[in-house]
GROMACS .gro file of C-alpha atoms in nm:
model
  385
    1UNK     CA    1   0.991  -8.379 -19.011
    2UNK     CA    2   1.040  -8.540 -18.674
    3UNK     CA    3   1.325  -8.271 -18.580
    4UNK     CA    4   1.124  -8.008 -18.703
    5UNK     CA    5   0.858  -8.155 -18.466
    6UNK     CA    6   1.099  -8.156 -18.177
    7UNK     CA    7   1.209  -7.826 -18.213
    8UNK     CA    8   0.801  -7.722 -18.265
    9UNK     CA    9   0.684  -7.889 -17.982
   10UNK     CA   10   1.006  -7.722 -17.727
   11UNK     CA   11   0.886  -7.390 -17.875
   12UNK     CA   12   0.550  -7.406 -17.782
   13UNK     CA   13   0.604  -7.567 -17.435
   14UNK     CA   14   0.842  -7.252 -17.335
   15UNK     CA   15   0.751  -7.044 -17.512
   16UNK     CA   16   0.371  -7.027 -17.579
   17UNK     CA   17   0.166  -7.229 -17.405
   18UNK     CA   18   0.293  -7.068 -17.059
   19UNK     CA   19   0.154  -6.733 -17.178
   20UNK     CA   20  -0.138  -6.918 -17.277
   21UNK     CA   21  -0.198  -7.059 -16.940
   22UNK     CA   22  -0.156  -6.718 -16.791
   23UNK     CA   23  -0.388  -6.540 -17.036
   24UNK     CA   24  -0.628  -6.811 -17.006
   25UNK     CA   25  -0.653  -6.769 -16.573
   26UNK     CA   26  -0.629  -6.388 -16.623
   27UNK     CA   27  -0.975  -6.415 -16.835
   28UNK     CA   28  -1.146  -6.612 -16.634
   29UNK     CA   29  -1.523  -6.599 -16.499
   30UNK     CA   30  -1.739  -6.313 -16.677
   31UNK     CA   31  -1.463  -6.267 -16.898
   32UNK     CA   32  -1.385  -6.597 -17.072
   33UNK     CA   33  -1.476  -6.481 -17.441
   34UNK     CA   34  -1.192  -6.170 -17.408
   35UNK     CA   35  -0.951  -6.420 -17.419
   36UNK     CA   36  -0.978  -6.470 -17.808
   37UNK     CA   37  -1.113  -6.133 -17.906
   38UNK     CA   38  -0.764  -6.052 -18.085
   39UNK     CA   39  -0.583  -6.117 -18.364
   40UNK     CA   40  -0.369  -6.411 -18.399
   41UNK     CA   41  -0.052  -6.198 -18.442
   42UNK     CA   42  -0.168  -5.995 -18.071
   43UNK     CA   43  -0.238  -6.303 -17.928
   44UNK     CA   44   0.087  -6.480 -18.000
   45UNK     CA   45   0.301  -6.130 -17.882
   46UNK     CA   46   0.119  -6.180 -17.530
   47UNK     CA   47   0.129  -6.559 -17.505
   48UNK     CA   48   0.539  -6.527 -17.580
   49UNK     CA   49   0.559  -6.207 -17.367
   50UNK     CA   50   0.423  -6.404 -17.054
   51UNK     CA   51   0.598  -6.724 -17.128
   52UNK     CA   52   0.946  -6.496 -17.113
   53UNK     CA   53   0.798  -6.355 -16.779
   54UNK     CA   54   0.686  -6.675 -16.625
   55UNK     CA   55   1.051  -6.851 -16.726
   56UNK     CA   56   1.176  -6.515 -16.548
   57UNK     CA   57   0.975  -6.588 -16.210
   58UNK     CA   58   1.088  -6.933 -16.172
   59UNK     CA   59   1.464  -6.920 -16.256
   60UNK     CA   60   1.508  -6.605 -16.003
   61UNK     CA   61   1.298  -6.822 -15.757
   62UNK     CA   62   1.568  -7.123 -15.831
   63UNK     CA   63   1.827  -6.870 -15.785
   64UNK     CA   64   1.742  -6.733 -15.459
   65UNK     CA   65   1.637  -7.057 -15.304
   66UNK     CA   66   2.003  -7.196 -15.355
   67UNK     CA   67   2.224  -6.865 -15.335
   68UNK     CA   68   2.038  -6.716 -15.036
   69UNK     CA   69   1.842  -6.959 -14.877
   70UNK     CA   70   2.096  -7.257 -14.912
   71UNK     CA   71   1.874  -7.521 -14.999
   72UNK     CA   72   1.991  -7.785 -15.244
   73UNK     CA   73   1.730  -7.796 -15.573
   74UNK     CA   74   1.774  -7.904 -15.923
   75UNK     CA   75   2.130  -8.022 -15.810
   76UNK     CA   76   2.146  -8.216 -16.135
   77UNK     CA   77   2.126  -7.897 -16.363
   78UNK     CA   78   2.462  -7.680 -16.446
   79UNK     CA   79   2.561  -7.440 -16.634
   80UNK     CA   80   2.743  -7.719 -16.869
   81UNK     CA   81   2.448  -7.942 -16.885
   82UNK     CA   82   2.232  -7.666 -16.958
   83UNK     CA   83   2.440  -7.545 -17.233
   84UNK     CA   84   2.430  -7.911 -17.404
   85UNK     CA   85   2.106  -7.952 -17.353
   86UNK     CA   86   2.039  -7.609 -17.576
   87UNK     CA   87   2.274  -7.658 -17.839
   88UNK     CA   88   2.184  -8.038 -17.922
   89UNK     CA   89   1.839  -7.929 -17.939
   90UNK     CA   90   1.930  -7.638 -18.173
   91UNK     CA   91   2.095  -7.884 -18.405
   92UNK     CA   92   1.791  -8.049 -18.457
   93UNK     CA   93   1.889  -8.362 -18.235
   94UNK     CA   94   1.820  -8.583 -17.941
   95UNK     CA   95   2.020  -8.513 -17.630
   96UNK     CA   96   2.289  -8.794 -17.472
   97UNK     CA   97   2.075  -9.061 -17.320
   98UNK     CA   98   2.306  -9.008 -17.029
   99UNK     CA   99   2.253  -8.645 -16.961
  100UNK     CA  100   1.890  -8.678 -16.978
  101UNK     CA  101   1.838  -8.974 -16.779
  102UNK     CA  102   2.087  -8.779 -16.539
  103UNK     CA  103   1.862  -8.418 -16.567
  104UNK     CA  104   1.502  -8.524 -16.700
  105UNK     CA  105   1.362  -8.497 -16.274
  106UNK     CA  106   1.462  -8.159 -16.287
  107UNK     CA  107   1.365  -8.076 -16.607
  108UNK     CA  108   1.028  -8.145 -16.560
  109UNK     CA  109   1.006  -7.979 -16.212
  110UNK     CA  110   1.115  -7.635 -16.386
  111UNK     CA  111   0.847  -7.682 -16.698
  112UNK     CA  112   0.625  -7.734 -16.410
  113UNK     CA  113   0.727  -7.442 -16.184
  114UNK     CA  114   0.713  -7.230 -16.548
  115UNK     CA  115   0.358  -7.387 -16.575
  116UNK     CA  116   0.271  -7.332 -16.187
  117UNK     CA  117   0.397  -6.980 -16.242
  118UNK     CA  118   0.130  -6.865 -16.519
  119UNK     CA  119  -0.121  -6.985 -16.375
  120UNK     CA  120  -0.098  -6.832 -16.030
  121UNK     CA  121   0.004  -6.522 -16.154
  122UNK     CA  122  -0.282  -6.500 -16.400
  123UNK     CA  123  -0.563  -6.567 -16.132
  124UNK     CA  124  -0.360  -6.339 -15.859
  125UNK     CA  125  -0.356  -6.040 -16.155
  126UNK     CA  126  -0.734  -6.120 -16.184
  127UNK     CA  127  -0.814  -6.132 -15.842
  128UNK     CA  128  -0.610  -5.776 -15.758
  129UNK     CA  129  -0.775  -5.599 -16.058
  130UNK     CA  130  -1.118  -5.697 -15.947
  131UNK     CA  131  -1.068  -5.636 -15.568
  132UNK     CA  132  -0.905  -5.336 -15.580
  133UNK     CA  133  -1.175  -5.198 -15.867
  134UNK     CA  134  -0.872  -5.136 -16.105
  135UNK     CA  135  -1.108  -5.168 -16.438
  136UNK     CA  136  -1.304  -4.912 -16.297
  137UNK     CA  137  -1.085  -4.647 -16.154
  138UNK     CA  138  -0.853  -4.719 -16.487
  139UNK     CA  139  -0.974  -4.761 -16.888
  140UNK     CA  140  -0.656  -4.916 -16.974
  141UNK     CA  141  -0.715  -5.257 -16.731
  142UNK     CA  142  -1.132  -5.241 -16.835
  143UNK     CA  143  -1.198  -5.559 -16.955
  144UNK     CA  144  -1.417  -5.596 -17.268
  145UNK     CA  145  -1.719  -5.714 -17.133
  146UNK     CA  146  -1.860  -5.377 -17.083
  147UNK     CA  147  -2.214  -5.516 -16.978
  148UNK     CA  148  -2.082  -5.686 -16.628
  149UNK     CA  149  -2.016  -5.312 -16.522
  150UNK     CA  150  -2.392  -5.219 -16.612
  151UNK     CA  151  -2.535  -5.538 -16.469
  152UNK     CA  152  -2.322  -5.562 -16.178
  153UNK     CA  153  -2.316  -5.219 -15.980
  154UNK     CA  154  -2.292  -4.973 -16.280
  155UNK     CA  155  -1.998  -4.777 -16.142
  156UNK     CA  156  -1.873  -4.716 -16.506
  157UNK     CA  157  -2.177  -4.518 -16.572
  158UNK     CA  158  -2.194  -4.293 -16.211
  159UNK     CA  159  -2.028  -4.266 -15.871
  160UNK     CA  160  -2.172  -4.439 -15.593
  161UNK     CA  161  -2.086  -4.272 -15.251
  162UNK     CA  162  -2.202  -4.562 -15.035
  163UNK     CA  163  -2.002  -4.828 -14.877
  164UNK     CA  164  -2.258  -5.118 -14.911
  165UNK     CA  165  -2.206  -5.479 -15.071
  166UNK     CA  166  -2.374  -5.491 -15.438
  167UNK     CA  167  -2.709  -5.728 -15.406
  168UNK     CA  168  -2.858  -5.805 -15.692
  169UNK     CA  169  -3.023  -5.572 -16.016
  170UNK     CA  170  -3.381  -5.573 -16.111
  171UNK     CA  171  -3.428  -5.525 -16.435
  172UNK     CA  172  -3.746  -5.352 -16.614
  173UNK     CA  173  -3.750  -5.458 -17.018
  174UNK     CA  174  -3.963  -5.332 -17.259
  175UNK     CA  175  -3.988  -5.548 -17.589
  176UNK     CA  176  -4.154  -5.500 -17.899
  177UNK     CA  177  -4.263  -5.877 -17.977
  178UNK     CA  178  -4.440  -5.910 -18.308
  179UNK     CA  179  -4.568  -5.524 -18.304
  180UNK     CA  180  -4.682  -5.554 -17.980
  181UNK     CA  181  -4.514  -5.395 -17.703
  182UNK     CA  182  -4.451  -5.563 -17.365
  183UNK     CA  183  -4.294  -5.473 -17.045
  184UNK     CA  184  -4.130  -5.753 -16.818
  185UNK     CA  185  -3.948  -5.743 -16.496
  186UNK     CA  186  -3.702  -5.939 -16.296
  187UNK     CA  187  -3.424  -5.997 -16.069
  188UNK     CA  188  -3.142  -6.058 -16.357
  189UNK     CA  189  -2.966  -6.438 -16.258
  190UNK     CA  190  -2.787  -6.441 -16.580
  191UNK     CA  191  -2.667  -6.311 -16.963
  192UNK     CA  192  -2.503  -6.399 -17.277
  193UNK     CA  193  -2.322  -6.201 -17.479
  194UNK     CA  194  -2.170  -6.308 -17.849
  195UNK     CA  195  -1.803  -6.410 -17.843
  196UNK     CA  196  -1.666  -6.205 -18.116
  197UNK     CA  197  -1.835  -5.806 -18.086
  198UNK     CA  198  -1.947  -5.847 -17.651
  199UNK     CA  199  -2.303  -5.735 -17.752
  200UNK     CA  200  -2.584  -5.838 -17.558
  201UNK     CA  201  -2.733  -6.175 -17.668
  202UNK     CA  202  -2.967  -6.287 -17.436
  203UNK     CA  203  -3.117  -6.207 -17.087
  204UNK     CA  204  -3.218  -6.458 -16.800
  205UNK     CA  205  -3.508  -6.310 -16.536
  206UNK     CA  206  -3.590  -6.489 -16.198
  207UNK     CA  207  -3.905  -6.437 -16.046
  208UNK     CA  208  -4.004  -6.265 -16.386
  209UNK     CA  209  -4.360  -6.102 -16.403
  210UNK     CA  210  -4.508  -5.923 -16.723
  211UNK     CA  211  -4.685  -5.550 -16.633
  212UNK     CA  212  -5.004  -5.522 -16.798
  213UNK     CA  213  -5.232  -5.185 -16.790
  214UNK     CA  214  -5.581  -5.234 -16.685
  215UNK     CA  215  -5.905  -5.039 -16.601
  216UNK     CA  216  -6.022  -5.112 -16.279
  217UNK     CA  217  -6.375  -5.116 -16.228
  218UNK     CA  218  -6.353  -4.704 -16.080
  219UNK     CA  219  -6.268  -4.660 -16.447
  220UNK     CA  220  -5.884  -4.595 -16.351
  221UNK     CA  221  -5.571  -4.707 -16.486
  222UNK     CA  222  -5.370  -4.933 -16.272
  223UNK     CA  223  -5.050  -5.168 -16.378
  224UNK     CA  224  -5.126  -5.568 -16.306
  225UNK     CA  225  -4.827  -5.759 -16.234
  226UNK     CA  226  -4.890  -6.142 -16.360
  227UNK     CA  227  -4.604  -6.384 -16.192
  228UNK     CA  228  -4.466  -6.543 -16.530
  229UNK     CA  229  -4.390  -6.910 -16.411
  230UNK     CA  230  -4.087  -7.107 -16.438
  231UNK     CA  231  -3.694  -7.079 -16.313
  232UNK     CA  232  -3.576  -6.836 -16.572
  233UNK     CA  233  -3.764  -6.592 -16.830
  234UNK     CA  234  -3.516  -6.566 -17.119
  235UNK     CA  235  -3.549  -6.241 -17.367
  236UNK     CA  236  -3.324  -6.204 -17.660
  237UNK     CA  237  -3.154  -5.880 -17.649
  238UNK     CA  238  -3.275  -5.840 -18.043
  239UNK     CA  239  -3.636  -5.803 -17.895
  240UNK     CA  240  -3.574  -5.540 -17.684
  241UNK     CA  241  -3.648  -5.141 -17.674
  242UNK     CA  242  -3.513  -5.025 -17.363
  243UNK     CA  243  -3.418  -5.149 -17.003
  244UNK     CA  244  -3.468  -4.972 -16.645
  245UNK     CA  245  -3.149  -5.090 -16.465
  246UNK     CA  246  -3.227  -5.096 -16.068
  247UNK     CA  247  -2.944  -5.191 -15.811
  248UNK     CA  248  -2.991  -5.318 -15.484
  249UNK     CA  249  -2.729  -5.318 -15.197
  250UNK     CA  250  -2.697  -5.485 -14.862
  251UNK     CA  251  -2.518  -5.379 -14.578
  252UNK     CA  252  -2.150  -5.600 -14.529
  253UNK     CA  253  -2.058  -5.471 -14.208
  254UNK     CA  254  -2.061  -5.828 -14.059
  255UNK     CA  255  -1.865  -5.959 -14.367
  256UNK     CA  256  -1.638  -5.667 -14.281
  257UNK     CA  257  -1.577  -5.671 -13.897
  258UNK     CA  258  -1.499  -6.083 -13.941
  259UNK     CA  259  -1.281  -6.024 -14.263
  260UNK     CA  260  -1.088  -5.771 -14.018
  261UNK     CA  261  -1.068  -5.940 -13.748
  262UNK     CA  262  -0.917  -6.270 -14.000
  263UNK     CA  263  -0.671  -5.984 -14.100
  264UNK     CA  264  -0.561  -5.832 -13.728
  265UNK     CA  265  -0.499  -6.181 -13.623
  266UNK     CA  266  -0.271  -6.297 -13.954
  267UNK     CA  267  -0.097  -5.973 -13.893
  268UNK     CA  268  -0.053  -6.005 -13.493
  269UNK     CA  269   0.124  -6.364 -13.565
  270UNK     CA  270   0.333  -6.245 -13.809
  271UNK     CA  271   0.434  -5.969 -13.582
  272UNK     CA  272   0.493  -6.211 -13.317
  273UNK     CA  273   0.655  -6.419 -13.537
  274UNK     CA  274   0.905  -6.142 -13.631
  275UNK     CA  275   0.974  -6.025 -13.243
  276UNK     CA  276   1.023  -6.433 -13.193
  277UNK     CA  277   1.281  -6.464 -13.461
  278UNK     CA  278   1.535  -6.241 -13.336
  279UNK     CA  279   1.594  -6.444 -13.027
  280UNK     CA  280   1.527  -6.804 -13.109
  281UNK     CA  281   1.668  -6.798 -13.467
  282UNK     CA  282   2.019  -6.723 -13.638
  283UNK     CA  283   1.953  -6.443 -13.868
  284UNK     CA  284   2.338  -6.406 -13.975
  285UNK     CA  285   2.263  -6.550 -14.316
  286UNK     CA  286   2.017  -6.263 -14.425
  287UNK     CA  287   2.290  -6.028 -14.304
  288UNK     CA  288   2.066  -5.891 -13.957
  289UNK     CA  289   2.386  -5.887 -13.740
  290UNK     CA  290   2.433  -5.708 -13.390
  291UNK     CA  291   2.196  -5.546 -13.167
  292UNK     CA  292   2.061  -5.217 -13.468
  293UNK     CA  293   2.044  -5.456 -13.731
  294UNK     CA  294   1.782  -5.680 -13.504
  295UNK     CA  295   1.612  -5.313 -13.434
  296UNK     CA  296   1.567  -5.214 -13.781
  297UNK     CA  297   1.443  -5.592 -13.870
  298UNK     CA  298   1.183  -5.556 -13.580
  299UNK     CA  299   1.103  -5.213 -13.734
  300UNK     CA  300   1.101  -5.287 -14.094
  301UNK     CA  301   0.890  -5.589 -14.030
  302UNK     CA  302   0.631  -5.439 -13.820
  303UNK     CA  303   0.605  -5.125 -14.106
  304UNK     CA  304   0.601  -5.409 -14.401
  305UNK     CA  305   0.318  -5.578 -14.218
  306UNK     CA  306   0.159  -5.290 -14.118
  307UNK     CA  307   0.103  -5.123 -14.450
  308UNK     CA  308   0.030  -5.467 -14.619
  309UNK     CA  309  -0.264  -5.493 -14.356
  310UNK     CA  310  -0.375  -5.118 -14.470
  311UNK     CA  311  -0.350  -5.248 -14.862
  312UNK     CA  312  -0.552  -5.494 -14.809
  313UNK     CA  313  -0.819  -5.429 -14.641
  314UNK     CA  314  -0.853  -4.987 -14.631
  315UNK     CA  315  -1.156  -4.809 -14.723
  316UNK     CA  316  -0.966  -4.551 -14.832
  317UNK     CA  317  -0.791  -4.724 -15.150
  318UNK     CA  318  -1.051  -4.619 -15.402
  319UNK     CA  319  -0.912  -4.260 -15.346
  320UNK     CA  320  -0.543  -4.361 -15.461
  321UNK     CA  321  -0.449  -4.379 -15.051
  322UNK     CA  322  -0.351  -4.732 -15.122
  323UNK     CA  323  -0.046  -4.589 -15.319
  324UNK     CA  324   0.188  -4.462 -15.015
  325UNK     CA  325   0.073  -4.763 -14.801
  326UNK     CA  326   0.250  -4.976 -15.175
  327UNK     CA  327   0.509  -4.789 -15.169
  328UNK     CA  328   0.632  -4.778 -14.813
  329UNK     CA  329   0.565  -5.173 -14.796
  330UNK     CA  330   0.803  -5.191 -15.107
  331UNK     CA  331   1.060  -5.003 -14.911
  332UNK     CA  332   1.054  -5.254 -14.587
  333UNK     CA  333   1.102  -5.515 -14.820
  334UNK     CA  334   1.398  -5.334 -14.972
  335UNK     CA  335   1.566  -5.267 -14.673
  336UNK     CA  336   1.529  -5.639 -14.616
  337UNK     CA  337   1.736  -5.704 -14.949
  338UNK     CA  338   1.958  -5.437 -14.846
  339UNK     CA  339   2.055  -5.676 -14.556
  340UNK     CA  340   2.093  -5.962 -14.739
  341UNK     CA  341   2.382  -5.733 -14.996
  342UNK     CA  342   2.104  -5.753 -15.298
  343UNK     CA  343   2.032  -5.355 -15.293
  344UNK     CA  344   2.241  -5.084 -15.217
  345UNK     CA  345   2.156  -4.871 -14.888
  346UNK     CA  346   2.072  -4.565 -15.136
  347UNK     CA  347   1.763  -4.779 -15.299
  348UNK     CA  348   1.656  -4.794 -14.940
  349UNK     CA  349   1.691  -4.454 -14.871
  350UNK     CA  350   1.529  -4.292 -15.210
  351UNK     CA  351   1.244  -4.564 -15.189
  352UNK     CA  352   1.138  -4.417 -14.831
  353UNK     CA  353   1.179  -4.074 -14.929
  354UNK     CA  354   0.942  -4.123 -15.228
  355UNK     CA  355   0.712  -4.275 -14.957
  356UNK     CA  356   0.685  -4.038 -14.732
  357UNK     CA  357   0.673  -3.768 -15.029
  358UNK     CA  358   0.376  -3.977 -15.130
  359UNK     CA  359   0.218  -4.006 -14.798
  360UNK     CA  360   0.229  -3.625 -14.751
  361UNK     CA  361   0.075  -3.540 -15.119
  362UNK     CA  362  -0.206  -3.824 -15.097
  363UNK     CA  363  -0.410  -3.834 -14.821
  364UNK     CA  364  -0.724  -4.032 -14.780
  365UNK     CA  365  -1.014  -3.872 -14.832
  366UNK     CA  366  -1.261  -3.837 -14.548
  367UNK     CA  367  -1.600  -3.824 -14.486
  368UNK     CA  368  -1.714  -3.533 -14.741
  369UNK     CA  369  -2.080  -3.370 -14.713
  370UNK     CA  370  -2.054  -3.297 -15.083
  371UNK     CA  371  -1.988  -3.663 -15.142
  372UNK     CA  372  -2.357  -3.710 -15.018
  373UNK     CA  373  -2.491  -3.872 -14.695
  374UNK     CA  374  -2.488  -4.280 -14.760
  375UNK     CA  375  -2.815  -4.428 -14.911
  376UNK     CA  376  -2.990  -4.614 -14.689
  377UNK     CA  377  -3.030  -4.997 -14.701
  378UNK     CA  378  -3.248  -5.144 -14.967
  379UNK     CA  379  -3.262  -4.810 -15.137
  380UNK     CA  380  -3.220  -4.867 -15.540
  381UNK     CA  381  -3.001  -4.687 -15.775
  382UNK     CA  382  -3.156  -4.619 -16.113
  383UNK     CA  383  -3.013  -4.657 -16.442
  384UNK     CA  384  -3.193  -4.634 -16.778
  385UNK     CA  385  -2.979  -4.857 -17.071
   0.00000   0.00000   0.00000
């Protein structure tokens, strides 16, 4: 039993629980409960899928730090040692106590790196799928949770033309509460929704008021809105008949002009950085040697910079523009591995010409009259759920 426990808990350190860290950042925030809305079977294909990708990362990143860069890391790990290691363990015993006093340092700084790996690369998957409004432009990366769409902008259910910063939504409910109906309405704060099916559980309201018909005393109908007190008005989602879905947006342009201006400075420095480099350092270990080598570094590096800038931060990127600015960004960084005798000069080559091919067949799209003129500020967009 206590091999088979050896063996059991290896396999799920390498080979599991890496994928399970990933998955686990990748589902983070409003979409926690995704992350075990799958078979056991699914879940256990991903989780070892990821693992094999993370283990990928960090042994090319070992590889290039001490083949290209020359720094000296896990000097305590061979090929030999490695290969005992594996096959003692595959026998169902303990290794020398000699070779892993000699490599146990190193061998937890990789399980860490494998670790370190998932993680990041789970949150930085996140964080470019929601950024770059990949769940909504594309079904196939939609997360479950279809109610954050509706709640949070709606643009699953229409197209919204304007470039303003989602607010808040307002939310008009009308429940059916013991065969009585009742209309609320709120500024939604928060929502529940069950963990196995992602229907709608429950509802929280701020500054929540219930809308009440009344005859005034010129015998006409007017609606009374009484202030319900209290932080948050909850209303199962069982109760309710319908719900008037209101969006409210605020102009970012100061958010925008200082996120730019964070950007244009990054990207001067790293442009000075580049110009810097060719005279004060010795680039003859990443193969940029004599006076058109420097030229096409300068170039390449002021193009790779460039169209990272553009990827970033582009209005344009919702209309697939962002695709030539990927692709020639991808070939500056090729040409950069062409110098150091990674890629052939024909990679180089083909991955510009696709570039440019792309650049001439995608174009951003401009400002359209039939798109519609921008709505004004404070203007709602209604939806009825």
């Amino acid at each position: 039993m206590e091999q088979i426990a050896l063996n059991t808990v290896i396999a799920v350190m390498l080979a599991i629980f890496p994928g399970f860290l990933f998955r686990k950042c990748y589902y983070s925030g409003e979409f926690t409960k995704q992350f075990n809305q799958s078979n056991e079977f699914d879940k256990l294909l991903w989780n070892v899928f990821f693992s094999g990708v993370s283990m990928a990362i960090t042994l090319l990143s070992i590889y290039v730090f001490k083949e290209f860069l020359g720094l000296t890391v896990l000097d305590s790990l061979n090929y030999d040692k490695v290969r005992n290691l594996t096959s003692t363990v595959s026998k169902n015993e303990l290794p020398d106590r000699k070779v892993l006093n000699e490599t146990y340092r190193d061998l937890i700084i990789i399980v860490g790196l494998i670790y370190f790996f998932s993680c990041f690369f789970g949150l930085m998957f996140h964080w470019l799928v929601r950024s770059l409004k990949l769940d909504v432009q594309f079904r196939i990366l939609r997360f479950k949770n279809y109610w954050f769409y509706y709640f949070h902008g709606g643009k699953i259910l229409y197209s919204n033309p304007s470039r303003r910063k989602f607010a808040f939504t307002k939310v008009d409910v009308l429940c059916e509460v013991a065969g009585e109906t009742k209309l609320y309405s709120g500024i939604l704060s928060q929502y529940t929704i069950n963990e196995s099916d992602n229907n709608l559980e429950n509802i929280f309201l701020t500054d929540a008021r219930k809308l009440k018909k009344v005859v005034n005393s010129e015998r006409t109908t007017e609606v009374v809105h009484n202030a319900i007190p209290g932080a948050a008005f909850c209303i199962p989602y069982k109760n309710v008949v319908n719900m008037n879905l209101v969006y409210f947006y605020r102009d970012n342009e100061l958010s925008i002009a200082r996120y730019l201006i964070f950007i244009n400075v990054l990207s001067s420095l790293a442009i000075t950085f580049i110009i810097v480099s060719v005279f004060w350092f010795d680039l003859s270990d990443f193969g940029v040697i004599g006076l058109w080598k420097k030229i096409f570094y300068v170039i390449m590096g002021f193009v790779g910079i460039a169209n990272l800038r553009l990827l970033i931060y582009d209005k344009n990127r919702k209309k697939l523009a962002w695709i030539p600015q990927l692709l020639l960004f991808i070939s500056a960084l090729l040409w950069f591995l062409y110098s150091s005798d990674i890629v052939s000069m024909w990679i180089v080559i083909i991955s510009f010409i696709i570039s440019i091919g792309a650049s001439a067949f995608i174009t951003p799209a401009g400002n359209n009259i039939s798109n519609g003129d921008p709505v004004e500020n404070e203007d709602p967009d209604d939806v009825i759920i």
